[in-house]
Amino acid sequence: MSSKIDNKQATATSDDTFFDVEKGGASSDAKSTDVWHVLDTQATMERLDTTRNGLSSAEAEKRLEEYGPNKMSEKERKSLIRRIWEQVNNVLVGILVVVAIVSAAKAFTAKTTEDAITNWLEVALIIFVITLNAWIGIMQEGSAEKAADALKAMLSSEAEVLRDGKATKVPAENIVPGDIVVVKLGDRIPADIRMIDVSNLACTEASLTGESLPIDKITDAIDAQNPADVPLGDRKNMAFSATLVSQGRGVGVVVETGDHTQIGTINALVNNVETQKTAVLEQIDRVSMVIAIFVIIVAIITFCVAFFQTGLGPLDAVGIALVCAVAMIPEGLASIVSLTYAWAVSNMAKKNAIVRVLPAVETLGSVTVICSDKTGTLTKNEMTLTAFVTSSARFQFNTDSTDRTSTNFTRNDSYLGTRSKGAGAAGDAALAPMSEGDSVPVKNGESPSMEYFQKAMAGGVLCSNSVLGKNGGREGEIGNPTEIAITRAAYFSGVEVEQMRSNIPAIAEVPFSSEYKFMATIHEPSAEVDGAGYDGQYIVHAKGAPDRMVALCSHQAKAGLLGEENKEPIDADYWMEQVSILSSYGLRVLALTRGEVDKSEVSAGENLKADFVNGQGPWLTMVGLCAIMDPPRPECVDAIAEAHTAGVRVVMITGDHKDTALAIGDMLGLVDETYSKAVTGPELDAMSDEERRHAVMTTNIFARASPQNKIEIVEALQAEKQICSMTGDGVNDAPALKKANMGVAMGKEGTDVAREASEMILADDNFATIVTAVKEGRVVWDNLRKVLMVNTPINNAQGLSVLFGMIFGLKAPILTPIQVLYCNLICAVTLGFVTAVEPAEEGIMLNPPRKTGKRLIGRFLLLRIIIGSIVLVACTVWSVFWAIDLGKNLDEQRSQASNTLTFSAISICLSARFAYNSAFSMNLFRGNPFCWYAIAPLVVIQLLITYVPGLNSVLFGMAAMDGIQWGIVALMMTITFVVMEIEKMIRKRLKAIGYDVSDRQLDPRFDDVNQ
């Protein structure tokens, strides 16, 4: 590189901002990549040591070797071995491994073939359990690393550059800083480039910046005191990698490649953001640790009782202790938790919410703040004409209609008739709506005919190069979104757009330019549209920025009606007042005007200049104003209201301008007396951490936000102990989607990058679906508590029944290892699934979100688990001693224990289905058909292992039972059910007098109050 690259400093940069072109065009300092837009084209070219003729091939090769290819770095991925290790590296699995080793040792030393087979079956079952849980855990892991792949898929594959002074196509990976790149309509920008020549160039940057509209590009330097404070959307002399050219042509110089581009920065953020672990997974880890300690203590006590009290040998005592350990380890807990999630995922998928990471379902139920992108999420991401304003009437357009009829336009003179409440101070000076007494062309509340709009909106249809999509939709549409919006409105009012353009083609044109902000086309007069009386004249349709067009008008069309008889002198103040009102709602406003010229003044096919329109003073006739916006989704208003009822705040984060964001927020119900202001990205950047934390708790609207701002907002909310969901569809949302507690991406309009960085995808792009998902998340939390209420007592009862049986004098364990594993994997999982799929209890969305730091097991749930465990242990041990009194042998005693435990566990399950309401009702038989689908086969299996010869004696160590024994089982089952329902009645009474029996309040003995 030339030494002048090292010696030049950018005079427009701050003292602490430096270029380092030797390291990829800019240094790794974040500020260094933020200065190209403040340099003029000459300074930029000098800085990069290049010319308008581009680099030589030799210099390009040298720079490619120096900077590396124009691609993004990949994050190191976990190997399969590492993933497996992460799943088995815990205390409970360790205990199971020890049990398996001891069982294998007992199999080798067994004196009979039957004992050897039994022990080897124990080993096989334990290995199966460990393998199954590890497989489930690996399958649950999200594919977040695919986000980087999705980013790379957005990059251009090749680009047109100038090498050795000639235009040539090169692979995009071979582009280097200093290359001169040529871009045109439909191209994907191959790197971050500084524009040096533009011809009506505009780029669609919604996926990167959140801007709804294409950004018109310029070549002038941006004037900024601090270059880094200029939002991406305002860097209009820059074109960013992976964005699309939507119109025009341009030439630019490459300033950043690979990881140094804006999309490369996002790639780094996506790779560096650590995935949050959900509260349930963390709590399951803690519960597992507590269980492990409890299991070890019980196993030691059991060994001592077996060895010292019962007088068994060391190996036999160890074997019995391990039976207790296996009994109390919740081998099926991971499976039932996964089943709980899977069921919720299945339900949500039916409602268009696709969950990519199973445990994330639970997170939705605890969300306190939903941070949502505006474009494409809260709004349609479709520029739409929403109002047409004439000299004496305004027409509201039904943006949601799919029918082609003029009734889609309705005269509503109060619609957008005063300034928006969200328009800042100006909103205090609300302007009065126009008079509603005029009935031309129709009365207020009525709809004009299709012929009226065919004439009034002719300028929008004919003075346009846009092409509508199939059936007026977005599929196949071409052109500027604002032009398409006007054309689409005419189409859905019944106008035959293509036929009209075919019948009245343009014979000459003044092309649009951002310099003069209008476009004009010249046409032969049409009797159907223009009326009679235009012999020897052409009709001129001109549309553009209202401030430019009003100044060029001498007349206005009364109520939008055409013809000399409907012309009247223009009221310029009125039109500018209407523009001001519409703009306060964040609407983009275009003026439709028309005029007449002698045919001698224009030649067919002539390339007209701007002075054809603006070079002869006021001469046009103002027809009307088209108010265009990316409208809110209608269902979002109701969804946001429901979220507020559920205690969930909705925050809108967008790249749009502040006024536009406030206006949309006002329409959505996000702006009120409490949350009345908006904060911009640069304002956030200037805040301290404390100020930023205050801002995120008092503001619902964030505008001009960068990707870094979105992460800062999420981090500030999390610092305020908020459970944060980030909803978005663009590339710029991906880092925040990963950082948030719950990332939600759009499925239809969203980018692959956003989808791969998220935990959940909305298949219908409907914000309202999020509220459904929040409800399902709350159901998951409640059901997980119910699962613990069922599974934990069952596991406890297995081990403690063995221990207390021996304490009370039994010489052998009342449950065999095979019975224990069967009970864990079949009984506990089956009954746990019943509660896992229990429907939502009434009023679940009237409760506030779960408090941060709240854990699954609170004092009342723990009390219920203890009561359930005591009842199960007491009933099981009691039934065995009863069987002994009846003279039953060991196998028959074990049959008694197994069946009493299983059927009493069914009682626990039936009661636990209803957390607060009594199970003594017909609801016991309704609402959850899976309850009986699960219990019926469980009963059949119990009968099979009790009565099938060989299966009962060889494998399970059981024997057939008589009627008296089944009577004992029925009695114990009833006792268990009644005890659990009495507990529920007492808890309901306590709730009525103000006790927190739902474990909603934080308790320092159980919850993380400092989280």
Coordinates of N, CA and C in Angstrom, one line a residue, residues 136-277:
I136 N -32.4 -37.0 24.0 CA -33.5 -35.9 24.1 C -32.8 -34.6 24.3
G137 N -31.8 -34.5 25.2 CA -31.1 -33.2 25.4 C -30.5 -32.7 24.2
I138 N -29.8 -33.5 23.4 CA -29.1 -33.1 22.2 C -30.2 -32.6 21.2
M139 N -31.3 -33.3 21.1 CA -32.3 -32.9 20.1 C -32.9 -31.6 20.5
Q140 N -33.0 -31.3 21.8 CA -33.6 -30.0 22.3 C -32.7 -28.8 21.9
E141 N -31.4 -29.0 21.7 CA -30.5 -27.9 21.5 C -30.9 -27.2 20.2
G142 N -31.0 -25.9 20.2 CA -31.4 -25.1 19.0 C -30.3 -25.1 18.0
S143 N -30.6 -24.6 16.8 CA -29.7 -24.5 15.7 C -29.2 -23.1 15.6
A144 N -28.9 -22.4 16.7 CA -28.5 -21.0 16.7 C -27.3 -20.7 15.8
E145 N -26.4 -21.7 15.7 CA -25.2 -21.5 14.9 C -25.5 -21.3 13.4
K146 N -26.8 -21.8 13.0 CA -27.2 -21.6 11.6 C -27.4 -20.2 11.3
A147 N -27.5 -19.3 12.3 CA -27.8 -17.9 12.0 C -26.6 -17.3 11.2
A148 N -25.4 -17.7 11.5 CA -24.3 -17.2 10.7 C -24.3 -17.8 9.3
D149 N -24.8 -19.0 9.1 CA -24.9 -19.5 7.7 C -26.0 -18.8 7.0
A150 N -27.1 -18.4 7.7 CA -28.1 -17.6 7.0 C -27.6 -16.2 6.6
L151 N -26.8 -15.7 7.4 CA -26.2 -14.4 7.1 C -25.3 -14.5 5.8
K152 N -24.5 -15.5 5.8 CA -23.7 -15.7 4.6 C -24.5 -15.9 3.4
A153 N -25.6 -16.6 3.5 CA -26.5 -16.9 2.3 C -27.1 -15.6 1.7
M154 N -27.1 -14.5 2.6 CA -27.6 -13.2 2.1 C -26.6 -12.5 1.2
L155 N -25.3 -12.9 1.3 CA -24.3 -12.1 0.6 C -24.4 -12.3 -0.9
S156 N -23.9 -11.3 -1.6 CA -23.9 -11.4 -3.1 C -22.9 -12.5 -3.5
S157 N -23.2 -13.2 -4.6 CA -22.3 -14.2 -5.1 C -21.2 -13.7 -6.1
E158 N -21.6 -12.6 -6.8 CA -20.6 -12.0 -7.7 C -20.9 -10.5 -7.8
A159 N -20.0 -9.7 -8.3 CA -20.2 -8.3 -8.4 C -19.5 -7.7 -9.7
E160 N -20.0 -6.6 -10.2 CA -19.4 -5.9 -11.3 C -18.4 -4.8 -10.8
V161 N -17.1 -5.0 -11.1 CA -16.1 -4.0 -10.6 C -15.3 -3.5 -11.8
L162 N -14.6 -2.4 -11.5 CA -13.7 -1.9 -12.5 C -12.3 -2.4 -12.2
R163 N -11.7 -3.2 -13.0 CA -10.3 -3.7 -12.8 C -9.5 -3.3 -14.1
D164 N -8.4 -2.7 -13.9 CA -7.5 -2.3 -15.0 C -8.3 -1.3 -16.0
G165 N -9.3 -0.6 -15.4 CA -10.1 0.4 -16.1 C -11.2 -0.2 -16.9
K166 N -11.5 -1.5 -16.8 CA -12.5 -2.2 -17.5 C -13.5 -2.8 -16.5
A167 N -14.8 -2.8 -16.9 CA -15.9 -3.4 -16.1 C -15.7 -4.9 -16.3
T168 N -15.8 -5.6 -15.1 CA -15.6 -7.1 -15.2 C -16.4 -7.7 -14.0
K169 N -16.9 -8.9 -14.2 CA -17.6 -9.6 -13.1 C -16.5 -10.5 -12.3
V170 N -16.6 -10.4 -11.0 CA -15.7 -11.1 -10.1 C -16.5 -11.8 -9.0
P171 N -16.1 -12.9 -8.5 CA -16.7 -13.4 -7.3 C -16.7 -12.4 -6.2
A172 N -17.8 -12.3 -5.4 CA -17.9 -11.3 -4.4 C -16.9 -11.5 -3.3
E173 N -16.4 -12.7 -3.1 CA -15.4 -13.0 -2.1 C -14.1 -12.3 -2.5
N174 N -13.9 -12.0 -3.7 CA -12.6 -11.4 -4.2 C -12.6 -9.9 -4.2
I175 N -13.7 -9.3 -3.7 CA -13.7 -7.8 -3.6 C -12.8 -7.4 -2.5
V176 N -12.1 -6.3 -2.7 CA -11.2 -5.7 -1.7 C -11.5 -4.2 -1.5
P177 N -11.1 -3.7 -0.3 CA -11.2 -2.2 -0.1 C -10.5 -1.5 -1.2
G178 N -11.2 -0.5 -1.8 CA -10.6 0.3 -2.9 C -11.2 -0.1 -4.3
D179 N -11.8 -1.3 -4.4 CA -12.5 -1.6 -5.6 C -13.6 -0.7 -5.9
I180 N -13.8 -0.4 -7.2 CA -14.9 0.4 -7.7 C -16.0 -0.5 -8.2
V181 N -17.2 -0.4 -7.6 CA -18.3 -1.4 -7.8 C -19.4 -0.6 -8.6
V182 N -20.0 -1.3 -9.6 CA -21.1 -0.8 -10.3 C -22.3 -1.6 -9.9
V183 N -23.4 -0.9 -9.4 CA -24.6 -1.6 -9.0 C -25.8 -1.0 -9.8
K184 N -26.8 -1.9 -9.9 CA -28.0 -1.5 -10.7 C -29.2 -2.2 -10.1
L185 N -30.4 -1.9 -10.6 CA -31.7 -2.4 -10.1 C -31.6 -3.9 -10.0
G186 N -31.9 -4.5 -8.8 CA -32.0 -5.9 -8.6 C -30.7 -6.5 -8.0
D187 N -29.6 -5.7 -8.0 CA -28.3 -6.2 -7.5 C -28.4 -6.3 -6.0
R188 N -27.6 -7.2 -5.4 CA -27.4 -7.2 -4.0 C -26.0 -6.6 -3.8
I189 N -26.0 -5.6 -2.9 CA -24.7 -4.9 -2.6 C -23.7 -5.9 -2.1
P190 N -22.5 -6.0 -2.7 CA -21.5 -7.0 -2.3 C -20.6 -6.7 -1.1
A191 N -20.6 -5.4 -0.7 CA -19.7 -5.0 0.4 C -20.3 -3.7 0.9
D192 N -19.7 -3.1 1.9 CA -20.1 -1.7 2.3 C -19.4 -0.8 1.4
I193 N -20.1 0.0 0.6 CA -19.5 0.9 -0.3 C -19.9 2.4 -0.1
R194 N -19.0 3.3 -0.4 CA -19.3 4.7 -0.4 C -19.6 5.2 -1.8
M195 N -20.8 5.7 -2.0 CA -21.3 6.0 -3.3 C -20.5 7.2 -3.9
I196 N -20.1 7.1 -5.1 CA -19.4 8.3 -5.7 C -20.1 8.8 -6.9
D197 N -21.0 8.0 -7.5 CA -21.9 8.5 -8.6 C -23.3 7.7 -8.4
V198 N -24.4 8.5 -8.5 CA -25.7 7.9 -8.4 C -26.6 8.4 -9.5
S199 N -27.5 7.6 -10.0 CA -28.5 8.0 -10.9 C -29.8 7.4 -10.5
N200 N -30.6 8.2 -9.7 CA -31.9 7.8 -9.1 C -31.7 6.5 -8.4
L201 N -30.6 6.3 -7.6 CA -30.3 5.1 -6.9 C -31.0 5.0 -5.6
A202 N -31.7 3.9 -5.3 CA -32.3 3.7 -4.0 C -32.1 2.2 -3.6
C203 N -31.9 2.0 -2.3 CA -31.6 0.6 -1.8 C -32.6 0.3 -0.7
T204 N -33.1 -0.9 -0.7 CA -34.0 -1.4 0.3 C -33.2 -2.0 1.4
E205 N -33.3 -1.3 2.6 CA -32.5 -1.6 3.8 C -33.3 -2.0 5.0
A206 N -34.6 -2.4 4.7 CA -35.5 -2.7 5.9 C -34.9 -3.8 6.8
S207 N -34.3 -4.8 6.2 CA -33.8 -6.0 7.0 C -32.6 -5.6 7.8
L208 N -31.9 -4.5 7.4 CA -30.8 -4.1 8.2 C -31.0 -2.9 9.1
T209 N -31.8 -1.9 8.6 CA -32.1 -0.7 9.4 C -33.4 -0.6 10.0
G210 N -34.4 -1.3 9.4 CA -35.8 -1.2 9.9 C -36.6 -0.2 9.1
E211 N -35.9 0.5 8.1 CA -36.6 1.5 7.3 C -37.6 0.8 6.4
S212 N -38.9 1.3 6.4 CA -39.9 0.7 5.6 C -39.7 1.0 4.1
L213 N -39.2 2.2 3.8 CA -39.0 2.6 2.4 C -37.6 2.5 1.9
P214 N -37.4 2.3 0.6 CA -36.0 2.4 0.0 C -35.4 3.7 0.3
I215 N -34.1 3.7 0.5 CA -33.3 4.9 0.9 C -32.7 5.4 -0.4
D216 N -33.1 6.7 -0.8 CA -32.5 7.4 -1.9 C -31.0 7.7 -1.6
K217 N -30.1 7.3 -2.5 CA -28.7 7.5 -2.2 C -28.2 8.8 -2.8
I218 N -27.2 9.4 -2.1 CA -26.5 10.6 -2.6 C -25.0 10.4 -2.6
T219 N -24.3 11.4 -3.0 CA -22.8 11.3 -3.0 C -22.2 12.3 -2.1
D220 N -23.0 13.3 -1.6 CA -22.4 14.3 -0.7 C -22.0 13.7 0.6
A221 N -21.0 14.3 1.3 CA -20.6 13.9 2.6 C -21.7 14.3 3.6
I222 N -21.9 13.5 4.6 CA -22.9 13.8 5.7 C -22.2 14.7 6.7
D223 N -22.9 15.8 7.0 CA -22.3 16.7 8.0 C -22.7 16.2 9.4
A224 N -21.7 15.8 10.2 CA -22.0 15.3 11.5 C -20.8 15.7 12.5
Q225 N -21.2 16.2 13.7 CA -20.2 16.5 14.7 C -19.5 15.2 15.2
N226 N -20.3 14.2 15.4 CA -19.8 12.9 15.8 C -20.2 11.9 14.8
P227 N -19.4 11.4 13.9 CA -19.8 10.5 12.8 C -20.5 9.2 13.3
A228 N -20.1 8.7 14.4 CA -20.7 7.5 14.9 C -22.1 7.6 15.4
D229 N -22.6 8.9 15.6 CA -23.9 9.1 16.0 C -24.9 9.1 14.9
V230 N -24.5 9.1 13.7 CA -25.4 9.1 12.5 C -26.0 7.7 12.3
P231 N -27.3 7.5 12.5 CA -27.9 6.2 12.3 C -27.6 5.6 10.9
L232 N -27.6 4.3 10.8 CA -27.3 3.7 9.5 C -28.3 4.2 8.4
G233 N -29.6 4.4 8.8 CA -30.6 4.8 7.8 C -30.4 6.2 7.3
D234 N -29.6 7.0 8.0 CA -29.3 8.4 7.6 C -28.0 8.5 6.8
R235 N -27.2 7.4 6.7 CA -26.0 7.5 6.0 C -26.3 7.2 4.5
K236 N -26.9 8.2 3.9 CA -27.4 8.0 2.6 C -26.4 8.0 1.5
N237 N -25.2 8.2 1.8 CA -24.1 8.1 0.8 C -23.4 6.7 0.9
M238 N -24.0 5.9 1.7 CA -23.4 4.5 1.9 C -24.4 3.5 1.4
A239 N -23.9 2.4 0.8 CA -24.7 1.2 0.5 C -24.1 0.1 1.2
F240 N -24.9 -0.7 1.9 CA -24.4 -1.7 2.8 C -24.6 -3.1 2.3
S241 N -23.6 -3.9 2.6 CA -23.5 -5.3 2.1 C -24.8 -6.0 2.4
A242 N -25.3 -6.8 1.4 CA -26.4 -7.7 1.5 C -27.8 -7.0 1.3
T243 N -27.8 -5.6 1.2 CA -29.0 -4.9 0.9 C -29.2 -4.9 -0.6
L244 N -30.5 -4.6 -1.0 CA -30.8 -4.7 -2.4 C -31.1 -3.3 -3.1
V245 N -30.7 -3.3 -4.3 CA -30.9 -2.0 -5.1 C -32.3 -2.1 -5.7
S246 N -33.2 -1.2 -5.3 CA -34.6 -1.2 -5.7 C -34.9 -0.3 -6.8
Q247 N -34.0 0.6 -7.1 CA -34.2 1.5 -8.3 C -32.9 2.2 -8.7
G248 N -32.7 2.5 -10.0 CA -31.6 3.3 -10.4 C -30.3 2.5 -10.6
R249 N -29.2 3.3 -10.7 CA -27.9 2.8 -10.9 C -26.9 3.6 -10.0
G250 N -25.7 3.1 -9.8 CA -24.8 3.8 -9.0 C -23.4 3.2 -9.1
V251 N -22.4 4.0 -8.8 CA -21.0 3.5 -8.7 C -20.5 3.9 -7.3
G252 N -19.8 3.0 -6.7 CA -19.2 3.2 -5.4 C -17.9 2.6 -5.2
V253 N -17.2 3.0 -4.1 CA -15.9 2.5 -3.8 C -16.1 1.7 -2.5
V254 N -15.5 0.5 -2.6 CA -15.6 -0.5 -1.4 C -14.7 0.1 -0.3
V255 N -15.4 0.2 0.9 CA -14.7 0.7 2.1 C -14.5 -0.3 3.2
E256 N -15.4 -1.3 3.2 CA -15.3 -2.3 4.2 C -15.7 -3.7 3.6
T257 N -15.0 -4.7 4.0 CA -15.4 -6.1 3.5 C -15.4 -7.1 4.6
G258 N -16.0 -8.2 4.4 CA -16.0 -9.3 5.4 C -16.6 -8.9 6.7
D259 N -15.8 -9.2 7.8 CA -16.3 -9.0 9.1 C -16.4 -7.5 9.5
H260 N -15.8 -6.6 8.7 CA -15.8 -5.2 9.0 C -17.0 -4.5 8.4
T261 N -17.8 -5.2 7.6 CA -19.1 -4.6 7.1 C -20.1 -4.5 8.2
Q262 N -21.2 -3.8 8.0 CA -22.3 -3.7 9.0 C -22.9 -5.1 9.2
I263 N -23.1 -5.9 8.2 CA -23.6 -7.2 8.4 C -22.6 -8.1 9.0
G264 N -21.3 -7.8 8.8 CA -20.3 -8.6 9.4 C -20.3 -8.3 10.9
T265 N -20.5 -7.1 11.3 CA -20.7 -6.7 12.7 C -21.8 -7.5 13.4
I266 N -22.9 -7.6 12.6 CA -24.0 -8.4 13.2 C -23.7 -9.8 13.3
N267 N -22.9 -10.3 12.3 CA -22.5 -11.7 12.4 C -21.6 -12.0 13.7
A268 N -20.8 -11.0 14.0 CA -20.0 -11.1 15.2 C -20.8 -11.1 16.4
L269 N -21.8 -10.2 16.4 CA -22.8 -10.1 17.6 C -23.5 -11.4 17.8
V270 N -24.0 -12.0 16.6 CA -24.7 -13.2 16.7 C -23.8 -14.3 17.3
N271 N -22.6 -14.4 16.8 CA -21.7 -15.4 17.3 C -21.3 -15.2 18.8
N272 N -21.2 -14.0 19.2 CA -20.6 -13.7 20.5 C -21.7 -13.7 21.6
V273 N -23.0 -13.6 21.2 CA -24.0 -13.6 22.3 C -24.2 -15.0 22.8
E274 N -24.1 -15.1 24.1 CA -24.3 -16.4 24.7 C -25.8 -16.7 24.8
T275 N -26.2 -17.9 24.5 CA -27.6 -18.3 24.7 C -28.0 -18.4 26.1
Q276 N -29.1 -17.8 26.5 CA -29.6 -17.8 27.8 C -30.2 -19.1 28.2
K277 N -29.9 -19.6 29.4 CA -30.5 -20.8 29.9 C -31.8 -20.5 30.6

